[in-house]
Amino acid sequence: MLSPLHAEHEALGATMTPFAGWLMPLRYAGDLAEHQAVRTAAGLFDLSHMGELHVDGPGAGAGLDRALVGNISGLAVGRARYTMIVAEDGGILDDLIVYRLADASFLVVANAANVAVVRDALAERLAGADASLTDRTLETALVAVQGPRAAEVVTGLVADPDEAAAVRDVRYYAAVRATVAGVPALVARTGYTGEDGFELFVPADAAPGLWRDLLEAGRPVGLVPAGLSARDSLRLEAGMPLYGNELDRTTAPHDAGLGRVVRLDKTTPDGEPLPFVGREALAARAHATPSRVLVGLVGLGRRAARHGHEVLTGTAADAATVGRVTSGAPSPTLGTPIAMAYVTPEVSAPGTELAVDVRGRREPVRVVELPFYRRS
């Protein structure tokens, strides 16, 4: 599938790559320049491959409470929540952001590769909930402006002073409606880079004009278009898990250090524990000793570990395997190799020195707390 912004990417000379059934920009001028622009100024991302699933009706909140691990009906109008949809055994089907657009209206944003899985599971779980489910992925474009100059770029294109103030003041994990460069948009203060920024949900046919206006408005402050490669290195520095790497069907939220998103304290109106899909398995998991722990690794050498590389107890020839890397790359901001990995609990303490097998060479690494980078 092609993004509504495909012609814009071609005009900018982007290197395109297949991703979850879409053809998306991997990079424009270069990975490092795009990464650094987001850290120091702003970057413009096309995220139109993400899924937008709308759940509407009087039973929408209660239905989502039974479908997802989070307390969705408790979400205030205009706020957003990071949550997950899991299978009966607690395995993660996808990680999601849910926005409450009105009392009886929710937007569920799913990863591109999992849109059909999430849509089908929600359709089944919402049956009888007095709520409708509508997949608006193909009629919606999602554009993100991320970086320390993002707010001035976006608010500079909002003509109405009240709307501009609302966008400027919107809290993290909240959203407001505003007209940006003449385009009606849901403007959310969310992102996946570790920086301040916005994600703009707009009609697909209006996206090209908005994209060009954002590029022009942001150019004086250093905004550049940024591709999937920069997005991946930015989220890795920020310690944000990626479905398919840190999260998958064999992983429970607690394995990834995300047990806090599982709300076992959800209750029915009469105060009884609320049953939701996966509750029984996750309740048992919450009190069990973990078999693996997601940690950060900082390389003490020069070579970066990559997804799938083995984590070892050390560089000796007889070192034992104690885990596997899920994501890894050189960190443009820190100047050292970084990685996330699942390791056994015995070697998960910060400061523990281990090694990673990088194509036959054992590179020393040290366990650190996540994230690697936190904006000041």
Coordinates of C-alpha atoms in Angstrom, one line a residue:
M1 CA 0.0 0.0 0.0
L2 CA 1.1 3.6 -0.6
S3 CA 0.9 6.3 1.9
P4 CA -1.2 9.4 0.9
L5 CA 2.2 11.2 1.1
H6 CA 4.0 8.8 -1.3
A7 CA 4.5 11.4 -4.0
E8 CA 5.9 13.8 -1.4
H9 CA 8.5 11.2 -0.4
E10 CA 9.5 10.6 -4.0
A11 CA 9.8 14.3 -4.7
L12 CA 12.2 14.6 -1.7
G13 CA 14.3 11.7 -3.0
A14 CA 13.5 9.4 -0.1
T15 CA 14.9 5.8 0.0
M16 CA 11.7 3.7 0.3
T17 CA 11.4 0.4 2.0
P18 CA 8.6 -2.2 2.4
F19 CA 7.1 -2.2 5.9
A20 CA 4.1 -4.1 7.1
G21 CA 2.6 -4.1 3.6
W22 CA 3.3 -0.4 3.1
L23 CA 6.0 1.3 1.1
M24 CA 7.4 3.9 3.5
P25 CA 10.4 6.3 3.6
L26 CA 13.5 4.7 5.2
R27 CA 15.6 7.9 5.0
Y28 CA 15.9 11.2 3.1
A29 CA 19.3 13.0 3.5
G30 CA 20.8 10.4 5.9
D31 CA 20.1 8.6 9.1
L32 CA 22.5 10.6 11.4
A33 CA 21.4 14.0 10.1
E34 CA 17.7 13.1 10.6
H35 CA 18.3 11.7 14.1
Q36 CA 20.3 14.7 15.2
A37 CA 17.7 17.1 13.8
V38 CA 15.0 15.6 15.9
R39 CA 17.2 15.8 19.0
T40 CA 18.2 19.5 18.4
A41 CA 15.4 21.0 16.3
A42 CA 12.6 19.0 14.7
G43 CA 11.8 16.1 12.4
L44 CA 8.7 15.4 10.3
F45 CA 7.6 11.8 10.0
D46 CA 4.9 10.1 7.9
L47 CA 3.2 7.5 10.2
S48 CA 0.2 6.9 7.9
H49 CA 0.9 3.2 8.0
M50 CA -0.4 3.1 11.6
G51 CA -3.9 1.8 12.2
E52 CA -6.8 4.0 13.3
L53 CA -9.7 2.0 14.8
H54 CA -12.7 4.0 16.1
V55 CA -14.9 2.5 18.8
D56 CA -18.2 4.5 19.3
G57 CA -21.3 4.0 21.3
P58 CA -22.7 4.0 24.9
G59 CA -20.9 0.7 25.6
A60 CA -17.5 1.6 24.1
G61 CA -15.7 2.3 27.3
A62 CA -16.9 -0.8 29.1
G63 CA -16.3 -2.9 26.0
L64 CA -12.7 -1.7 25.7
D65 CA -12.2 -2.4 29.4
R66 CA -13.0 -6.0 28.7
A67 CA -10.9 -6.1 25.5
L68 CA -7.7 -4.5 26.7
V69 CA -5.5 -4.7 29.8
G70 CA -5.9 -1.0 30.7
N71 CA -8.7 1.0 32.5
I72 CA -10.1 2.6 29.4
S73 CA -13.4 3.8 30.7
G74 CA -11.6 5.8 33.4
L75 CA -9.8 7.9 30.7
A76 CA -10.9 11.5 30.7
V77 CA -12.1 13.0 27.4
G78 CA -9.2 14.5 25.5
R79 CA -6.6 12.2 27.2
A80 CA -4.7 9.2 25.8
R81 CA -3.3 6.0 27.4
Y82 CA -0.7 3.5 26.4
T83 CA -2.1 0.0 26.7
M84 CA -2.0 -3.4 25.2
I85 CA -4.3 -6.1 23.8
V86 CA -3.3 -9.6 24.8
A87 CA -4.4 -13.2 24.2
E88 CA -6.0 -15.4 26.8
D89 CA -2.5 -16.6 27.9
G90 CA -1.2 -13.0 28.4
G91 CA 0.9 -12.9 25.2
I92 CA 0.9 -9.5 23.6
L93 CA -1.0 -9.1 20.4
D94 CA -0.1 -5.4 20.1
D95 CA 0.7 -2.4 22.1
L96 CA -1.7 0.5 21.5
I97 CA -2.5 4.1 22.3
V98 CA -6.1 4.8 23.0
Y99 CA -7.5 8.3 22.8
R100 CA -10.9 9.3 24.4
L101 CA -12.4 11.7 21.8
A102 CA -15.8 12.1 23.6
D103 CA -17.8 10.4 26.3
A104 CA -18.7 7.5 23.9
S105 CA -16.0 7.8 21.3
F106 CA -12.5 6.3 21.4
L107 CA -9.6 6.1 18.9
V108 CA -7.4 3.0 19.1
V109 CA -4.1 3.3 17.3
A110 CA -2.5 0.0 16.4
N111 CA 0.9 -0.9 14.9
A112 CA 0.8 -1.3 11.1
A113 CA 1.7 -5.0 11.1
N114 CA -1.1 -5.8 13.6
V115 CA -4.1 -3.7 12.4
A116 CA -6.0 -6.8 11.2
V117 CA -5.2 -8.7 14.3
V118 CA -6.3 -5.9 16.6
R119 CA -9.4 -5.2 14.5
D120 CA -10.5 -8.8 14.4
A121 CA -9.9 -9.3 18.2
L122 CA -11.8 -6.1 19.0
A123 CA -14.7 -7.0 16.8
E124 CA -15.0 -10.3 18.7
R125 CA -14.5 -8.9 22.1
L126 CA -16.9 -5.9 21.6
A127 CA -19.8 -8.2 20.5
G128 CA -22.8 -7.3 22.5
A129 CA -21.2 -4.2 24.0
D130 CA -23.5 -1.6 22.4
A131 CA -20.5 -0.2 20.5
S132 CA -19.5 0.0 16.8
L133 CA -16.0 -0.6 15.5
T134 CA -14.8 1.3 12.3
D135 CA -11.4 0.9 10.7
R136 CA -10.5 4.3 9.3
T137 CA -6.8 3.5 8.6
L138 CA -7.0 4.1 4.9
E139 CA -8.9 7.4 5.1
T140 CA -6.6 8.8 7.8
A141 CA -3.1 10.2 7.5
L142 CA -0.8 10.5 10.5
V143 CA 2.0 13.0 10.5
A144 CA 4.4 13.5 13.5
V145 CA 6.4 16.6 14.3
Q146 CA 9.0 15.7 16.9
G147 CA 11.8 17.7 18.6
P148 CA 12.4 20.7 20.8
R149 CA 11.2 23.1 18.2
A150 CA 8.0 21.1 17.3
A151 CA 5.6 23.3 19.3
E152 CA 6.6 26.5 17.5
V153 CA 6.4 24.8 14.1
V154 CA 2.9 23.4 14.7
T155 CA 1.4 26.4 16.6
G156 CA 2.7 28.7 13.9
L157 CA 0.4 27.1 11.4
V158 CA -2.7 27.4 13.7
A159 CA -4.5 30.6 12.7
D160 CA -7.1 30.7 15.4
P161 CA -5.4 32.2 18.6
D162 CA -7.5 30.1 21.0
E163 CA -6.7 26.9 19.1
A164 CA -3.0 27.8 18.9
A165 CA -3.0 28.3 22.7
A166 CA -4.8 25.0 23.2
V167 CA -2.2 23.2 21.0
R168 CA 0.7 24.9 22.8
D169 CA -0.7 24.0 26.2
V170 CA -2.0 20.5 25.5
R171 CA -0.5 18.1 28.0
Y172 CA 1.6 15.0 27.3
Y173 CA -0.7 12.1 26.3
A174 CA -3.6 14.4 25.6
A175 CA -5.1 15.7 22.3
V176 CA -7.1 18.7 21.1
R177 CA -8.8 19.5 17.8
A178 CA -7.4 22.4 15.8
T179 CA -7.1 23.5 12.2
V180 CA -3.5 23.3 11.2
A181 CA -2.5 25.0 7.9
G182 CA -6.2 25.0 7.0
V183 CA -6.6 21.2 7.7
P184 CA -8.9 20.0 10.5
A185 CA -6.7 17.8 12.7
L186 CA -6.7 15.9 16.0
V187 CA -3.4 17.1 17.5
A188 CA -2.0 14.8 20.0
R189 CA 1.0 15.4 22.2
T190 CA 2.4 11.9 21.8
G191 CA 5.4 10.5 20.0
Y192 CA 7.9 7.7 19.8
T193 CA 11.2 9.6 19.8
G194 CA 11.8 10.7 23.4
E195 CA 11.3 14.3 22.5
D196 CA 8.5 16.8 22.9
G197 CA 6.2 16.7 19.8
F198 CA 2.9 16.2 18.2
E199 CA 1.1 13.6 16.1
L200 CA -1.5 15.0 13.8
F201 CA -4.4 12.8 12.6
V202 CA -5.8 14.3 9.4
P203 CA -8.0 13.3 6.4
A204 CA -5.8 11.4 3.9
D205 CA -6.5 13.7 1.0
A206 CA -5.4 16.8 3.0
A207 CA -2.1 15.3 4.1
P208 CA 0.1 16.3 1.1
G209 CA -0.7 20.0 1.6
L210 CA -0.2 19.9 5.3
W211 CA 3.2 18.0 4.8
R212 CA 4.5 20.7 2.5
D213 CA 3.3 23.5 4.8
L214 CA 5.0 21.9 7.8
L215 CA 8.2 21.4 5.9
E216 CA 8.2 25.1 4.8
A217 CA 7.3 26.4 8.2
G218 CA 9.9 24.3 10.0
R219 CA 12.8 24.7 7.6
P220 CA 14.0 28.0 9.3
V221 CA 14.3 26.3 12.7
G222 CA 16.0 23.2 11.3
L223 CA 13.1 20.8 10.7
V224 CA 13.8 18.0 8.2
P225 CA 11.8 15.0 7.0
A226 CA 12.8 11.9 8.8
G227 CA 12.4 8.3 7.9
L228 CA 11.9 4.9 9.6
S229 CA 15.6 4.5 10.3
A230 CA 15.9 7.6 12.4
R231 CA 12.6 6.8 14.1
D232 CA 14.1 3.4 15.2
S233 CA 17.4 4.8 16.5
L234 CA 15.5 7.6 18.4
R235 CA 13.0 5.2 20.0
L236 CA 15.9 2.8 21.0
E237 CA 17.8 5.7 22.7
A238 CA 14.5 6.5 24.5
G239 CA 14.1 2.9 25.6
M240 CA 10.8 2.4 23.9
P241 CA 9.8 -1.2 23.0
L242 CA 9.0 -2.1 19.4
Y243 CA 6.5 -4.7 18.5
G244 CA 8.3 -7.5 16.7
N245 CA 11.5 -6.8 18.7
E246 CA 10.9 -6.3 22.4
L247 CA 7.2 -7.3 22.3
D248 CA 5.5 -10.2 20.6
R249 CA 3.0 -13.0 21.0
T250 CA 5.3 -15.0 23.3
T251 CA 5.9 -12.0 25.6
A252 CA 3.7 -10.8 28.5
P253 CA 3.7 -7.2 29.5
H254 CA 5.6 -8.0 32.7
D255 CA 8.5 -9.5 30.8
A256 CA 9.1 -6.2 29.1
G257 CA 8.9 -4.2 32.4
L258 CA 5.4 -3.0 31.5
G259 CA 3.4 -4.7 34.1
R260 CA 2.1 -1.3 35.2
V261 CA -0.1 -1.1 32.1
V262 CA -2.1 -4.2 33.3
R263 CA -4.9 -3.0 35.5
L264 CA -5.9 -5.9 37.6
D265 CA -7.8 -3.5 39.9
K266 CA -10.4 -2.8 37.3
T267 CA -13.9 -3.5 38.8
T268 CA -17.4 -3.9 37.7
P269 CA -20.1 -1.3 38.8
D270 CA -20.8 -3.6 41.8
G271 CA -17.2 -3.6 42.8
E272 CA -16.3 -7.1 41.6
P273 CA -13.0 -7.7 39.7
L274 CA -13.6 -6.9 36.1
P275 CA -12.9 -9.9 33.8
F276 CA -10.9 -9.0 30.7
V277 CA -9.2 -11.1 28.1
G278 CA -5.9 -12.4 29.6
R279 CA -6.7 -11.4 33.2
E280 CA -6.2 -14.8 34.8
A281 CA -2.9 -15.4 33.1
L282 CA -1.6 -11.9 33.9
A283 CA -2.7 -12.1 37.5
A284 CA -0.6 -15.2 37.9
R285 CA 2.3 -13.6 36.0
A286 CA 2.2 -10.5 38.2
H287 CA 3.3 -12.6 41.3
A288 CA 5.6 -15.1 39.5
T289 CA 9.4 -14.9 39.4
P290 CA 10.4 -13.7 35.9
S291 CA 12.3 -16.0 33.7
R292 CA 13.8 -13.1 31.8
V293 CA 14.2 -9.4 32.2
L294 CA 14.4 -6.6 29.6
V295 CA 17.6 -4.6 30.1
G296 CA 19.7 -1.9 28.5
L297 CA 23.2 -2.7 27.3
V298 CA 25.9 -0.2 26.7
G299 CA 28.8 -1.4 24.5
L300 CA 32.3 -1.1 25.9
G301 CA 33.8 -1.7 22.5
R302 CA 33.1 -0.2 19.1
R303 CA 30.8 -2.8 17.4
A304 CA 27.1 -2.6 17.9
A305 CA 25.0 -5.6 18.7
R306 CA 21.9 -6.2 16.5
H307 CA 18.6 -8.0 16.9
G308 CA 19.0 -11.7 17.6
H309 CA 22.6 -11.6 18.8
E310 CA 23.4 -13.8 21.8
V311 CA 24.2 -12.2 25.2
L312 CA 27.0 -14.1 27.1
T313 CA 28.3 -14.1 30.6
G314 CA 31.6 -12.7 29.3
T315 CA 34.2 -12.7 26.6
A316 CA 35.8 -16.1 27.5
A317 CA 35.4 -19.0 25.1
D318 CA 33.4 -21.0 27.6
A319 CA 31.0 -18.1 28.5
A320 CA 27.4 -19.2 28.9
T321 CA 24.5 -17.7 26.9
V322 CA 22.2 -15.7 29.2
G323 CA 20.0 -13.8 26.8
R324 CA 19.4 -12.4 23.4
V325 CA 19.5 -8.9 21.9
T326 CA 16.1 -7.5 20.7
S327 CA 17.3 -4.1 19.3
G328 CA 20.8 -2.6 18.9
A329 CA 22.6 0.2 17.1
P330 CA 25.2 2.8 17.5
S331 CA 23.7 5.7 19.5
P332 CA 24.2 9.0 17.6
T333 CA 23.5 11.0 20.8
L334 CA 25.7 9.0 23.3
G335 CA 28.4 8.0 20.8
T336 CA 28.5 4.4 22.0
P337 CA 26.8 1.2 20.9
I338 CA 23.5 0.5 22.8
A339 CA 21.1 -2.4 22.8
M340 CA 18.1 -3.8 24.5
A341 CA 18.1 -7.5 25.4
Y342 CA 16.2 -10.1 27.4
V343 CA 18.5 -11.7 29.9
T344 CA 18.1 -14.1 32.9
P345 CA 17.3 -12.3 36.2
E346 CA 20.7 -13.3 37.7
V347 CA 22.6 -11.0 35.3
S348 CA 20.1 -8.2 35.0
A349 CA 21.4 -5.8 37.7
P350 CA 22.7 -2.5 36.4
G351 CA 26.5 -2.5 36.3
T352 CA 26.8 -6.2 35.5
E353 CA 29.4 -6.7 32.8
L354 CA 28.5 -9.2 30.0
A355 CA 29.3 -9.7 26.4
V356 CA 27.5 -9.9 23.1
D357 CA 28.4 -12.2 20.2
V358 CA 28.6 -9.8 17.2
R359 CA 29.1 -12.1 14.2
G360 CA 31.6 -14.3 16.0
R361 CA 33.4 -11.6 18.0
R362 CA 32.6 -11.2 21.7
E363 CA 32.0 -7.5 22.4
P364 CA 32.0 -6.5 26.1
V365 CA 28.8 -4.7 27.3
R366 CA 27.5 -3.3 30.6
V367 CA 23.9 -3.6 31.9
V368 CA 22.3 -0.2 32.4
E369 CA 18.9 1.1 33.4
L370 CA 16.5 2.2 30.6
P371 CA 16.1 4.6 28.9
F372 CA 19.5 5.4 27.5
Y373 CA 18.5 9.0 26.7
R374 CA 16.0 11.3 28.6
R375 CA 15.4 14.8 27.3
S376 CA 16.1 17.5 29.8

